[in-house]
XYZ file of N, CA and C in Angstrom:
390
model
N 27.217 11.335 15.295
C 26.509 10.529 14.306
C 27.173 10.738 12.959
N 27.499 9.651 12.312
C 28.135 9.720 10.998
C 27.064 9.735 9.917
N 26.737 10.922 9.453
C 25.700 11.075 8.439
C 26.338 11.006 7.058
N 25.757 10.161 6.203
C 26.229 10.085 4.826
C 25.663 11.290 4.083
N 26.511 12.215 3.700
C 26.058 13.453 3.079
C 25.320 13.232 1.770
N 25.615 12.156 1.072
C 24.983 11.947 -0.227
C 23.545 11.442 -0.109
N 23.101 11.053 1.083
C 21.731 10.577 1.271
C 20.908 11.690 1.912
N 19.879 12.177 1.224
C 19.073 13.278 1.767
C 18.141 12.794 2.880
N 17.654 13.744 3.660
C 16.677 13.424 4.696
C 15.347 13.025 4.080
N 14.962 13.660 2.991
C 13.686 13.370 2.349
C 13.918 12.934 0.913
N 13.165 11.928 0.505
C 13.239 11.435 -0.869
C 11.843 11.553 -1.475
N 11.745 12.261 -2.579
C 10.470 12.434 -3.276
C 10.494 11.648 -4.577
N 9.456 10.857 -4.796
C 9.294 10.193 -6.085
C 8.609 11.155 -7.035
N 8.902 11.024 -8.307
C 8.163 11.798 -9.302
C 6.844 11.075 -9.568
N 5.920 11.735 -10.214
C 4.651 11.086 -10.550
C 4.887 9.860 -11.432
N 5.884 9.911 -12.276
C 6.177 8.777 -13.155
C 6.707 7.579 -12.370
N 7.282 7.817 -11.187
C 7.828 6.731 -10.373
C 6.799 6.110 -9.424
N 5.609 6.680 -9.390
C 4.577 6.135 -8.505
C 4.225 4.711 -8.931
N 3.897 3.845 -7.988
C 3.576 2.455 -8.331
C 2.401 2.350 -9.292
N 2.476 1.354 -10.137
C 1.404 1.084 -11.097
C 0.650 -0.188 -10.723
N 1.055 -0.821 -9.620
C 0.392 -2.037 -9.152
C 0.448 -2.100 -7.633
N -0.576 -2.732 -7.066
C -0.558 -3.040 -5.634
C 0.132 -4.384 -5.475
N 0.852 -4.550 -4.396
C 1.540 -5.810 -4.125
C 0.683 -6.667 -3.209
N 0.385 -7.869 -3.633
C -0.396 -8.826 -2.867
C 0.576 -9.776 -2.178
N 0.863 -9.519 -0.933
C 1.838 -10.281 -0.164
C 1.495 -11.766 -0.112
N 0.220 -12.079 -0.052
C -0.183 -13.491 0.065
C 0.347 -14.338 -1.081
N 0.490 -13.771 -2.254
C 0.957 -14.538 -3.405
C 2.357 -15.096 -3.178
N 3.166 -14.421 -2.402
C 4.546 -14.855 -2.174
C 4.745 -15.576 -0.842
N 3.693 -15.717 -0.067
C 3.826 -16.397 1.227
C 3.861 -17.913 1.019
N 4.859 -18.562 1.625
C 4.934 -20.017 1.546
C 3.798 -20.648 2.347
N 3.478 -20.072 3.497
C 2.365 -20.531 4.315
C 1.290 -19.451 4.238
N 0.194 -19.777 3.597
C -0.884 -18.805 3.396
C -1.616 -18.548 4.710
N -2.144 -17.326 4.887
C -2.920 -17.050 6.101
C -4.212 -17.855 6.104
N -4.745 -18.055 7.286
C -6.008 -18.781 7.410
C -7.087 -18.030 6.639
N -8.022 -18.751 6.040
C -9.088 -18.071 5.287
C -10.053 -17.341 6.214
N -10.761 -16.370 5.640
C -11.827 -15.711 6.380
C -12.928 -16.736 6.617
N -13.471 -16.757 7.836
C -14.487 -17.758 8.156
C -15.867 -17.143 8.275
N -16.855 -17.878 7.818
C -18.252 -17.491 7.981
C -18.593 -17.683 9.466
N -19.013 -16.623 10.160
C -19.278 -16.763 11.594
C -20.433 -17.715 11.907
N -21.323 -17.921 10.943
C -22.455 -18.820 11.168
C -22.104 -20.288 11.006
N -21.253 -20.574 10.004
C -20.936 -21.971 9.707
C -19.545 -22.383 10.165
N -18.669 -21.390 10.374
C -17.283 -21.713 10.722
C -16.459 -22.166 9.534
N -17.051 -22.156 8.341
C -16.376 -22.577 7.107
C -15.779 -21.362 6.400
N -14.761 -21.594 5.537
C -14.203 -20.464 4.774
C -15.286 -19.752 3.967
N -15.218 -18.423 3.971
C -16.174 -17.621 3.207
C -15.959 -17.826 1.711
N -17.038 -17.885 0.993
C -16.985 -18.005 -0.461
C -17.162 -16.616 -1.074
N -16.852 -16.516 -2.347
C -17.060 -15.252 -3.066
C -18.528 -14.842 -3.002
N -19.421 -15.806 -3.127
C -20.859 -15.508 -3.093
C -21.274 -14.915 -1.737
N -20.649 -15.376 -0.665
C -20.982 -14.853 0.662
C -20.413 -13.453 0.887
N -19.337 -13.131 0.182
C -18.714 -11.816 0.345
C -19.328 -10.740 -0.544
N -19.973 -11.119 -1.655
C -20.481 -10.099 -2.588
C -21.569 -9.198 -2.006
N -22.354 -9.616 -1.005
C -23.262 -8.621 -0.411
C -22.526 -7.537 0.383
N -21.276 -7.813 0.753
C -20.494 -6.877 1.561
C -19.576 -6.022 0.689
N -18.890 -6.668 -0.260
C -17.924 -5.993 -1.133
C -18.340 -6.170 -2.586
N -17.898 -5.236 -3.431
C -18.173 -5.386 -4.858
C -17.330 -6.532 -5.422
N -17.717 -7.010 -6.590
C -17.131 -8.222 -7.171
C -15.608 -8.148 -7.328
N -15.079 -7.032 -7.821
C -13.631 -6.926 -8.038
C -12.868 -6.986 -6.718
N -13.393 -6.354 -5.680
C -12.711 -6.384 -4.388
C -12.779 -7.770 -3.754
N -13.867 -8.488 -3.954
C -13.963 -9.871 -3.468
C -12.895 -10.710 -4.160
N -12.765 -10.531 -5.461
C -11.757 -11.273 -6.237
C -10.355 -11.018 -5.684
N -10.040 -9.744 -5.408
C -8.730 -9.401 -4.875
C -8.545 -9.949 -3.457
N -9.579 -9.865 -2.650
C -9.500 -10.322 -1.261
C -9.214 -11.819 -1.168
N -9.745 -12.594 -2.095
C -9.586 -14.044 -2.052
C -8.408 -14.544 -2.895
N -7.696 -13.638 -3.556
C -6.608 -14.020 -4.465
C -5.337 -14.352 -3.679
N -4.909 -15.575 -3.763
C -3.664 -16.006 -3.111
C -2.520 -16.166 -4.105
N -2.741 -15.891 -5.380
C -1.759 -16.217 -6.405
C -1.192 -15.038 -7.187
N -1.933 -13.950 -7.325
C -1.487 -12.820 -8.144
C -0.647 -11.873 -7.289
N 0.640 -11.783 -7.588
C 1.537 -10.959 -6.770
C 1.305 -9.462 -6.974
N 1.034 -9.046 -8.202
C 0.846 -7.621 -8.480
C -0.504 -7.411 -9.146
N -1.291 -6.520 -8.559
C -2.621 -6.197 -9.085
C -2.543 -4.788 -9.657
N -2.772 -4.670 -10.942
C -2.641 -3.374 -11.615
C -3.585 -2.340 -11.016
N -3.063 -1.152 -10.771
C -3.878 -0.036 -10.297
C -4.468 0.637 -11.535
N -5.787 0.697 -11.650
C -6.388 1.347 -12.825
C -5.896 2.794 -12.981
N -5.761 3.220 -14.223
C -5.248 4.562 -14.519
C -6.064 5.648 -13.828
N -7.380 5.480 -13.757
C -8.230 6.493 -13.114
C -7.863 6.673 -11.647
N -7.535 5.587 -10.975
C -7.133 5.670 -9.567
C -5.754 6.316 -9.459
N -4.828 5.909 -10.334
C -3.481 6.513 -10.307
C -3.551 8.011 -10.546
N -4.426 8.443 -11.452
C -4.579 9.879 -11.709
C -5.079 10.599 -10.460
N -6.009 9.992 -9.740
C -6.521 10.597 -8.514
C -5.425 10.655 -7.451
N -4.639 9.591 -7.315
C -3.550 9.559 -6.331
C -2.553 10.700 -6.546
N -2.390 11.133 -7.785
C -1.422 12.195 -8.067
C -1.769 13.510 -7.371
N -3.038 13.660 -6.951
C -3.433 14.899 -6.268
C -2.783 15.021 -4.898
N -2.509 13.899 -4.232
C -1.915 13.982 -2.896
C -0.710 13.070 -2.751
N -0.264 12.481 -3.825
C 0.870 11.584 -3.811
C 1.935 12.130 -4.740
N 3.111 11.692 -4.630
C 3.619 10.825 -3.594
C 4.049 11.614 -2.368
N 3.950 11.002 -1.217
C 4.459 11.587 0.019
C 5.939 11.236 0.123
N 6.731 12.100 0.750
C 8.168 11.815 0.806
C 8.508 10.692 1.787
N 9.584 9.982 1.472
C 10.196 9.076 2.430
C 11.216 9.894 3.205
N 11.226 9.750 4.525
C 12.129 10.532 5.366
C 13.104 9.574 6.041
N 14.380 9.885 5.971
C 15.420 9.065 6.613
C 15.428 9.366 8.101
N 15.342 8.328 8.916
C 15.292 8.460 10.379
C 16.697 8.312 10.964
N 17.555 9.283 10.689
C 18.934 9.218 11.148
C 19.038 9.093 12.668
N 18.241 9.874 13.402
C 18.323 9.854 14.869
C 17.895 8.499 15.432
N 16.857 7.896 14.866
C 16.423 6.582 15.310
C 17.497 5.540 15.018
N 18.110 5.623 13.853
C 19.193 4.696 13.513
C 20.303 4.790 14.554
N 20.631 6.031 14.950
C 21.697 6.234 15.931
C 21.291 5.658 17.288
N 20.077 5.938 17.735
C 19.606 5.450 19.047
C 19.560 3.922 19.085
N 19.201 3.300 17.976
C 19.134 1.838 17.915
C 20.498 1.208 17.670
N 21.466 2.058 17.342
C 22.814 1.579 17.028
C 22.751 0.458 15.993
N 22.080 0.756 14.894
C 21.866 -0.246 13.851
C 22.530 0.182 12.548
N 23.032 -0.769 11.790
C 23.546 -0.430 10.461
C 22.413 -0.251 9.444
N 21.191 -0.607 9.843
C 20.052 -0.495 8.931
C 19.757 0.967 8.609
N 19.313 1.193 7.402
C 18.849 2.524 7.007
C 17.338 2.508 7.163
N 16.803 3.378 8.022
C 15.383 3.381 8.344
C 14.723 4.606 7.723
N 13.621 4.366 7.025
C 12.842 5.434 6.406
C 11.401 5.327 6.880
N 10.702 6.442 6.884
C 9.266 6.428 7.151
C 8.595 7.382 6.183
N 7.298 7.157 5.974
C 6.547 8.050 5.087
C 6.000 9.205 5.891
N 6.159 10.395 5.384
C 5.613 11.589 6.026
C 4.260 11.898 5.403
N 3.214 11.816 6.221
C 1.859 12.064 5.731
C 1.282 13.365 6.286
N 2.132 14.252 6.796
C 1.672 15.496 7.392
C 0.952 16.409 6.423
N 1.241 16.267 5.145
C 0.552 17.111 4.154
C -0.761 16.471 3.690
N -1.102 15.328 4.251
C -2.333 14.624 3.900
C -3.117 14.427 5.194
N -3.938 15.395 5.526
C -4.558 15.426 6.852
C -5.465 14.245 7.153
N -6.001 13.585 6.140
C -6.871 12.444 6.417
C -6.093 11.145 6.579
N -4.815 11.149 6.267
C -4.016 9.935 6.335
C -4.077 9.179 5.023
N -2.959 8.661 4.588
C -2.911 8.040 3.263
C -3.721 6.767 3.177
N -3.720 5.958 4.241
C -4.408 4.674 4.143
C -5.894 4.847 3.870
N -6.493 5.889 4.420
C -7.931 6.105 4.206
C -8.216 6.438 2.747
N -7.474 7.382 2.193
C -7.707 7.759 0.797
C -7.301 6.649 -0.160
N -6.167 6.010 0.087
C -5.735 4.932 -0.809
C -6.797 3.852 -0.896
N -7.361 3.492 0.227
C -8.365 2.435 0.273
C -9.718 2.920 -0.233
N -10.173 4.064 0.244
C -11.512 4.555 -0.104
C -11.633 4.866 -1.590
N -10.604 5.429 -2.176
C -10.653 5.773 -3.600
C -10.804 4.501 -4.432
N -10.031 3.501 -4.120
C -10.121 2.246 -4.874
C -11.477 1.576 -4.653
N -11.960 1.566 -3.431
C -13.259 0.932 -3.156
C -14.381 1.655 -3.916
N -14.364 2.984 -3.914
C -15.386 3.743 -4.640
C -15.288 3.485 -6.142
N -14.061 3.435 -6.651
C -13.852 3.166 -8.084
C -14.454 1.827 -8.480
N -14.108 0.778 -7.738
C -14.594 -0.560 -8.083
C -16.096 -0.695 -7.857
N -16.623 -0.043 -6.824
C -18.061 -0.111 -6.565
C -18.853 0.548 -7.693
N -18.279 1.630 -8.247
C -18.952 2.326 -9.352
C -19.030 1.423 -10.559
C-alpha cells in the first residue's frame, strides 16, 4: 500500500474550526424531496400542524427548502465544545481493498459513548424548546 506520509491517520479540528452553521441540503437540491404528509388528510403538513410536535424554530427549519446554512447559536456551539470535535480518520486499508483513488475518511466517535448524532440533535432540540 502506497501511503502518503504527509497525510496523517487522524485529523483533529481546533475549536475555532468547528462549524458555525448547519448545512440544509434541501436548499441546494434541484428536485426537492416530497413534503411530509398529514396521515389523516394525505396533504402536506403545515407549520400549524407541526407545532404541537416540535417547537416553532424547529418547525421553521424542518420546512425550510431555501436556506442553505442555518447558524448554530453560540450557546449550542459552546456546549458542543465539551465533546467535539471528534477526529476524522483516514481509512487507508479500505481504500486499498476497494482499489480506489478516493481518499476515504470516517468520524471516530469512540470517545463519545452516546454517539454524536444523539447529542448533536438533542442539545439543539432542548435549546430551541427552552
